CSV table of C-alpha atoms and ligand atoms in Angstrom, one decimal:
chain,number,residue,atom,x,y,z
A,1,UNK,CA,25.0,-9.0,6.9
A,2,UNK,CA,25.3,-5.1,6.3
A,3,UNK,CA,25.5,-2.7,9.2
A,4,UNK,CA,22.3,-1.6,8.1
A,5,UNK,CA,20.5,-4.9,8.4
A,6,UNK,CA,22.5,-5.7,11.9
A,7,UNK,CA,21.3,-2.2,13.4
A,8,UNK,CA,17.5,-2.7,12.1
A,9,UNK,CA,17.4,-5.5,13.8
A,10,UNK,CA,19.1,-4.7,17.0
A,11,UNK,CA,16.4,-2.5,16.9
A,12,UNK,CA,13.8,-4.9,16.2
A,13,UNK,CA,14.7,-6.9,18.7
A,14,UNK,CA,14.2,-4.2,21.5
A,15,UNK,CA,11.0,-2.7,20.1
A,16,UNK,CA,7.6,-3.4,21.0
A,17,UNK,CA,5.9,-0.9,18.9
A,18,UNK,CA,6.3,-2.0,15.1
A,19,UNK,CA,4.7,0.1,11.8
A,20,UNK,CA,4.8,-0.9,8.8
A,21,UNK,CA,4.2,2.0,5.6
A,22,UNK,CA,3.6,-0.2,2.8
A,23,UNK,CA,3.5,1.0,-1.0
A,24,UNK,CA,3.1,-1.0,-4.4
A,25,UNK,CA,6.4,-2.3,-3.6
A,26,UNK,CA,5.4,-4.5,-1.5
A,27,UNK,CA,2.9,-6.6,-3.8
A,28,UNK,CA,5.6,-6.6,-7.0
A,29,UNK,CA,7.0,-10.1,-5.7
A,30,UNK,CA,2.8,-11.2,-5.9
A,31,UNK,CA,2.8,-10.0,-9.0
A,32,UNK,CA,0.9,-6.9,-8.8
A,33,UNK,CA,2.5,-4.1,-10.6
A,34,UNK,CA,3.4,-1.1,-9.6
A,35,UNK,CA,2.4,2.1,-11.1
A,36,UNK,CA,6.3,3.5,-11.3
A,37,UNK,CA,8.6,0.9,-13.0
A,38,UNK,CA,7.9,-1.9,-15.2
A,39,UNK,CA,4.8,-3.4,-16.1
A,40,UNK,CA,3.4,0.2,-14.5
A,41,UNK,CA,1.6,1.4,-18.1
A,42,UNK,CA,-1.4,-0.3,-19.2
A,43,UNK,CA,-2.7,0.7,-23.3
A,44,UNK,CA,-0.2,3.5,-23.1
A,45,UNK,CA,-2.1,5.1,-20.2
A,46,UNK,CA,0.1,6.5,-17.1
A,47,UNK,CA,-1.7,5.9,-13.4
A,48,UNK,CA,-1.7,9.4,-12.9
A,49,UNK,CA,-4.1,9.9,-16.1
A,50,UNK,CA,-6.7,7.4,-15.2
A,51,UNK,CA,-6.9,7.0,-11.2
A,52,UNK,CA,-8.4,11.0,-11.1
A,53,UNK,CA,-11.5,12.5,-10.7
A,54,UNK,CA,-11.0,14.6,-13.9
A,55,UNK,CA,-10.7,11.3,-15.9
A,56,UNK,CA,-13.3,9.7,-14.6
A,57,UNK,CA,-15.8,12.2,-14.9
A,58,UNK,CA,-14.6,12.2,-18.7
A,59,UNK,CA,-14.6,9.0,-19.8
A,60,UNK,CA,-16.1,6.5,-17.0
A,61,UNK,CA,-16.0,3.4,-18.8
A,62,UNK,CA,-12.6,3.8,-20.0
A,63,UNK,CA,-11.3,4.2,-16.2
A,64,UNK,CA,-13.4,1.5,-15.4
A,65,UNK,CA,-11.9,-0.7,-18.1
A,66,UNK,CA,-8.8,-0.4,-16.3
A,67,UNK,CA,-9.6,-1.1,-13.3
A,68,UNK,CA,-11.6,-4.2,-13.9
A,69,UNK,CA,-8.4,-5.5,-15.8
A,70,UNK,CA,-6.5,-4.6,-12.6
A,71,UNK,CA,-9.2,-6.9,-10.2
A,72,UNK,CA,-8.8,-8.9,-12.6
A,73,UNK,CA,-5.4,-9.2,-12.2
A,74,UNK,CA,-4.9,-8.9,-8.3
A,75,UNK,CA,-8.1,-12.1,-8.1
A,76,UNK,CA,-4.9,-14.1,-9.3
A,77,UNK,CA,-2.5,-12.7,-6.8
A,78,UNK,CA,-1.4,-14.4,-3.6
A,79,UNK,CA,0.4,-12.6,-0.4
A,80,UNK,CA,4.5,-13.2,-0.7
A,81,UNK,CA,6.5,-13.4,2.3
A,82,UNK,CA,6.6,-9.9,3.5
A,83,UNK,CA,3.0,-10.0,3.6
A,84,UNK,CA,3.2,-12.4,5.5
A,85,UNK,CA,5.9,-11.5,7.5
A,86,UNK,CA,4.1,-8.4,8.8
A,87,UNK,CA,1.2,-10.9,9.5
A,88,UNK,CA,3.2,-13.1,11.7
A,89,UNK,CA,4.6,-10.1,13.7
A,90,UNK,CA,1.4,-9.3,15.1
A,91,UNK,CA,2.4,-12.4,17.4
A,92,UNK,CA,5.9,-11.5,18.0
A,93,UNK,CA,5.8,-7.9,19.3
A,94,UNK,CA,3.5,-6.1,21.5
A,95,UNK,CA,2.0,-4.6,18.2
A,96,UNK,CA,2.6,-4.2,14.3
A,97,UNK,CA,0.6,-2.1,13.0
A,98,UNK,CA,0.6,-2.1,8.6
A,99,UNK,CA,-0.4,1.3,7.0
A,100,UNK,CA,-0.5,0.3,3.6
A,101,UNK,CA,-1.3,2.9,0.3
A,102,UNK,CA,-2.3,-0.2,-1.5
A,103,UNK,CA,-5.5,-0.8,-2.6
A,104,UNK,CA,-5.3,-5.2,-3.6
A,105,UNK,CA,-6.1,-6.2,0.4
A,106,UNK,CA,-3.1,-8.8,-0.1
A,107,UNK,CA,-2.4,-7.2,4.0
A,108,UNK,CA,-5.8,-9.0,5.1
A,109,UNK,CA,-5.3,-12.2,3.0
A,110,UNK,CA,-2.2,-12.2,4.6
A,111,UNK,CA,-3.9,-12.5,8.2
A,112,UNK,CA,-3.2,-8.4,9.4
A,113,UNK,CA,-5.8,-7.7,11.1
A,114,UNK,CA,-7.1,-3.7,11.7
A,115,UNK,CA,-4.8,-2.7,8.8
A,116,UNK,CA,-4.8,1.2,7.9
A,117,UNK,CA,-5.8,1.5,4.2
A,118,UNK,CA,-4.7,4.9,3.1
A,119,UNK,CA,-5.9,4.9,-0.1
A,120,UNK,CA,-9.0,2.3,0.0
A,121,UNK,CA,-9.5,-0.7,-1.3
A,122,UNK,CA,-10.2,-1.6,-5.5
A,123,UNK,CA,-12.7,-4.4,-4.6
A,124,UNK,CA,-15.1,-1.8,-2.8
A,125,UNK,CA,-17.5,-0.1,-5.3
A,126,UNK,CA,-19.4,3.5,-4.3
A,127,UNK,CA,-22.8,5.4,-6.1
A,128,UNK,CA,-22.0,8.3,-7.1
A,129,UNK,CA,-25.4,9.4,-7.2
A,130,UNK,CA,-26.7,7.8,-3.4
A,131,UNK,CA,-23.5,7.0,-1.9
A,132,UNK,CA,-24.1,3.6,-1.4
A,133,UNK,CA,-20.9,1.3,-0.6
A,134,UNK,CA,-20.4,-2.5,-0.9
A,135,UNK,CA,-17.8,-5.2,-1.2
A,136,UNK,CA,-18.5,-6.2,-4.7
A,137,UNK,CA,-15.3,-9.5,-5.4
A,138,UNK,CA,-17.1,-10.3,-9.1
A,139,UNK,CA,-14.0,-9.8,-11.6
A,140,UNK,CA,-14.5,-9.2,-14.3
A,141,UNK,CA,-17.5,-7.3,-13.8
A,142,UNK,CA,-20.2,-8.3,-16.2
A,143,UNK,CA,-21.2,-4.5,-17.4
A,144,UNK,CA,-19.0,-1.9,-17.5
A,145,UNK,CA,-19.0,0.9,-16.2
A,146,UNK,CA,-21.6,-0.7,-13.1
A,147,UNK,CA,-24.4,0.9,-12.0
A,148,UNK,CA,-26.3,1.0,-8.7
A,149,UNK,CA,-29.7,0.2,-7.4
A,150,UNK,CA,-30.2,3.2,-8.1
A,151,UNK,CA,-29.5,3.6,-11.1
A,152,UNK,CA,-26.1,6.0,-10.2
A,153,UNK,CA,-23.0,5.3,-11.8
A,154,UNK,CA,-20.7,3.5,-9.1
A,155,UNK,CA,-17.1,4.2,-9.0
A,156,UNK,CA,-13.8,2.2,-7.2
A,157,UNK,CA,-13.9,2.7,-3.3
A,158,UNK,CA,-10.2,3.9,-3.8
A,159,UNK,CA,-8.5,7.4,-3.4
A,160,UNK,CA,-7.9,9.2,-6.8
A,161,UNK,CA,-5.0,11.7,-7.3
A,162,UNK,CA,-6.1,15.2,-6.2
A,163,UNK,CA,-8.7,13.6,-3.3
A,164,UNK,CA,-8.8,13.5,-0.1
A,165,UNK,CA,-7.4,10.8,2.3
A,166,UNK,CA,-10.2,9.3,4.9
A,167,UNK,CA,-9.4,11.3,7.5
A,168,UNK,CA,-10.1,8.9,10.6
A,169,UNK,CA,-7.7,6.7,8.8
A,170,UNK,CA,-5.0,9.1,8.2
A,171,UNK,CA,-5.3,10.2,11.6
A,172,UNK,CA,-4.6,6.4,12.9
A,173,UNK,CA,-1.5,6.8,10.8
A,174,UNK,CA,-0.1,9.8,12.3
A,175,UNK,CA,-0.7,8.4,15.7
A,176,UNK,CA,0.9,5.3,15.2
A,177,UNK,CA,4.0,6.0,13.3
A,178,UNK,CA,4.5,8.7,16.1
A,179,UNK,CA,4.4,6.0,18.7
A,180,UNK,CA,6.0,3.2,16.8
A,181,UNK,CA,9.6,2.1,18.2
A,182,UNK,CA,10.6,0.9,14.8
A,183,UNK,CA,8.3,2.4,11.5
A,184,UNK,CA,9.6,0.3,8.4
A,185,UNK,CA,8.7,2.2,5.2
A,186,UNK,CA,8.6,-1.2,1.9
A,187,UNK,CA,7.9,-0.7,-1.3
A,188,UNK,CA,6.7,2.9,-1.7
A,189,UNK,CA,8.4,5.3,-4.0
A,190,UNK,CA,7.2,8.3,-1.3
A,191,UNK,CA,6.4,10.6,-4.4
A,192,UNK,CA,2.5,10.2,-3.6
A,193,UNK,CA,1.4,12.7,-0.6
A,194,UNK,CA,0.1,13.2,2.3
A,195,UNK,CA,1.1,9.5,3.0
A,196,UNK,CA,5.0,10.2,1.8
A,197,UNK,CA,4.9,12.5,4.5
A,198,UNK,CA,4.4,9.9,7.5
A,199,UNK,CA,8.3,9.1,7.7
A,200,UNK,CA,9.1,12.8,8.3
A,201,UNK,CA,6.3,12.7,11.3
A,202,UNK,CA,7.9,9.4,12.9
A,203,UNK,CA,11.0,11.3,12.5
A,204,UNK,CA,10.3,13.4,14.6
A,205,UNK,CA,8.5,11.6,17.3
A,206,UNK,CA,12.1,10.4,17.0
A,207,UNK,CA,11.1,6.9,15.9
A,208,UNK,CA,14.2,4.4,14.1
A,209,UNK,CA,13.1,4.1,10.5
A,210,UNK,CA,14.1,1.4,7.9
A,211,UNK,CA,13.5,2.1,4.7
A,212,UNK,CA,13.0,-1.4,1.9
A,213,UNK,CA,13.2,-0.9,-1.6
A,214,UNK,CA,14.6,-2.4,-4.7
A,215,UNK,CA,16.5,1.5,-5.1
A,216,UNK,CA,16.7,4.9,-3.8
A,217,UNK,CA,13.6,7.4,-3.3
A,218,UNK,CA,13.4,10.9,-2.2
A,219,UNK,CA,12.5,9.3,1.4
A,220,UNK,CA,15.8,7.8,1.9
A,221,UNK,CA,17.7,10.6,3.6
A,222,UNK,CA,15.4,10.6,6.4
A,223,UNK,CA,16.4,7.0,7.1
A,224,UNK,CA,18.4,5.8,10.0
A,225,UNK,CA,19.0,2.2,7.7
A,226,UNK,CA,18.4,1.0,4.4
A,227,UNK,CA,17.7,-2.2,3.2
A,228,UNK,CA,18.2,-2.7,-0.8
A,229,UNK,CA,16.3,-5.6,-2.1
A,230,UNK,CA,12.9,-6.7,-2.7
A,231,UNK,CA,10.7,-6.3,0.1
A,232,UNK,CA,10.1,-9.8,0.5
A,233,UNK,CA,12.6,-11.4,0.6
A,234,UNK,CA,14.5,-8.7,3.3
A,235,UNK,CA,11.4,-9.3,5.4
A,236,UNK,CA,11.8,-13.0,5.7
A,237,UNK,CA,15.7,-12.1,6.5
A,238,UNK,CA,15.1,-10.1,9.3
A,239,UNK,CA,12.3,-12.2,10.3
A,240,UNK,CA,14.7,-15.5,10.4
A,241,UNK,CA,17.4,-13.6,12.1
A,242,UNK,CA,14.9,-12.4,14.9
A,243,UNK,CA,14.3,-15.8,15.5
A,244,UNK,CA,17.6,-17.0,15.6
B,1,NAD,P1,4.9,3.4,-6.8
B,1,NAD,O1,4.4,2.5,-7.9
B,1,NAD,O2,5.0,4.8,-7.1
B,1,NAD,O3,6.4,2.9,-6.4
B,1,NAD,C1,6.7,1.6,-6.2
B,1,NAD,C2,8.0,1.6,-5.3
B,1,NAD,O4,8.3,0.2,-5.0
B,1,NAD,C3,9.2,2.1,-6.0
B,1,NAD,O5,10.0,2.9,-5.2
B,1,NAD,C4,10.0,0.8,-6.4
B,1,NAD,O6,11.4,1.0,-6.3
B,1,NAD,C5,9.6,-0.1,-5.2
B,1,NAD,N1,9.6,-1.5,-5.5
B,1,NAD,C6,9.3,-2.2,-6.7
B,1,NAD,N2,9.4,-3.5,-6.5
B,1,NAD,C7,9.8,-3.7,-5.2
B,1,NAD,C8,10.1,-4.9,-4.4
B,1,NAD,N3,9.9,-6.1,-4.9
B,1,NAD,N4,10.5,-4.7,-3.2
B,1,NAD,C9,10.6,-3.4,-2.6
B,1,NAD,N5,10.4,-2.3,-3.3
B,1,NAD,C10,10.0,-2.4,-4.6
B,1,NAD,O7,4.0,3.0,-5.6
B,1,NAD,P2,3.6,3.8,-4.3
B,1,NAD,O8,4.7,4.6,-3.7
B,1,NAD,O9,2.8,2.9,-3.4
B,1,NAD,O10,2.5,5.0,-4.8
B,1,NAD,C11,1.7,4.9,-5.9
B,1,NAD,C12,0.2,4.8,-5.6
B,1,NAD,O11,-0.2,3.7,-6.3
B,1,NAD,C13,-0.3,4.5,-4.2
B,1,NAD,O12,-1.3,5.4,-3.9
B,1,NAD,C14,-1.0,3.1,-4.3
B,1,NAD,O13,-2.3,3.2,-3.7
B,1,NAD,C15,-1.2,2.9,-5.7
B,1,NAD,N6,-0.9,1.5,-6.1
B,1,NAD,C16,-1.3,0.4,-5.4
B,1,NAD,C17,-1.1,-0.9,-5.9
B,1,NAD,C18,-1.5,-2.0,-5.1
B,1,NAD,O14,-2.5,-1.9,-4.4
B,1,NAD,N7,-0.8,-3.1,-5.1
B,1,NAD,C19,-0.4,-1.1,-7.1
B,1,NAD,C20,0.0,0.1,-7.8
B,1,NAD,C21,-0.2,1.3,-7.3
């Protein structure tokens, strides 16, 4: 056991305020990849050339393409233990609260309930033309890219690059990362703003904050601990040694 792992949980144990600030990270052991890292191109496309407003206003069925392969994809994809160690927390502390910048709701499957989706969700469709939103779970999707009632072209109920965060739910996130006792960041390389900037606010609402990753990101000097290794697994460490 590290002196890392010993103090985030010594911390653990005392705290009844828990946030998690989930990032792709976190779903890589389901088998959802991540944009940064292997696995993270798809046809020789970057993320950060196809999830934009720009792009899609360019070539709709070609941004649509990819994300129908990645619903695709996630349909396939189960919860792994940190999942649904965050789940099983709800139980064990007063509250733990997941803010999560992914968009595959493997949180919900999980059993999390009133998770904070900062960036949306991939299986929610919106017209652009009436703004009409619906769950829509049909993958793949049998005409591409969809259409509305309406006749408008729908788009992904995500957050592109470049476009505004739901405000209501970013506002959730500020509150409870300032209020959290322990805020554990998993799984997110914290280049992607404003949500990389939620560490440095539970910071300083002087909040203990544990950052798990498979390496180093730009977010780790701000950490009290740091817990190397998939997110997963470390989860279902610290949640066996709470119980022990
Ligand atoms: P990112 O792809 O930029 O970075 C992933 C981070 O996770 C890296 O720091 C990497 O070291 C780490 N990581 C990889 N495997 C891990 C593991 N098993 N355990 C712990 N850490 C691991 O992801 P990001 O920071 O979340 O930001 C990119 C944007 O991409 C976000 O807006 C998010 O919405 C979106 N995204 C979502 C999904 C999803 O919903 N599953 C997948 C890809 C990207």
């Amino acid at each position: 056991m590290t002196e890392d792992f010993s103090r985030s949980l010594e911390r653990l144990r005392r705290a009844r305020r828990v946030v998690a600030l989930t990032g792709a990270g976190i779903s890589a052991e389901s088998g959802v990849p991540t944009f940064r890292g292997e696995g993270g191109l798809w046809r020789d496309y970057r993320a950060e050339d196809l999830a934009t407003p720009d792009a899609f206003r360019r070539d709709p069925e070609l941004v649509w393409e990819w994300y129908d392969w990645r619903r695709g994809l996630i349909a396939g994809c189960r919860p792994n233990r940190g999942h649904e160690t965050l789940a099983l927390w709800e139980g064990r502390f007063e509250s733990c609260r997941v803010v999560t910048q992914n968009v595959d709701g493997l949180h919900r499957a999980a059993g999390s309930r009133g998770v904070i989706c900062l960036h949306g969700d991939i299986w929610t469709v919106r017209c652009t033309g009436c703004g009409f939103e619906t769950v829509d779970l049909t993958a793949p999707l049998p005409e591409l890219p969809p259409r509305c009632r309406c006749g408008g072209l729908l788009r992904p109920g995500v957050v592109w690059f470049g476009e505004a965060l739901p405000e209501k739910a970013f506002e959730a996130a500020l509150e409870a990362v300032s209020r959290a006792d322990v805020v554990l960041v998993a799984g997110t390389s914290g280049l992607v703003y404003p949500a990389a900037g939620l560490p440095a606010a539970a910071r300083s609402a002087g909040t203990f904050l544990v950052e798990i990753n498979l390496g180093r990101t730009p977010l780790s000097p701000l950490m009290d601990a740091i817990l190397e290794g998939p997110s997963g697994q470390v989860l279902a460490e610290l949640h066996d040694a709470l119980e022990t």
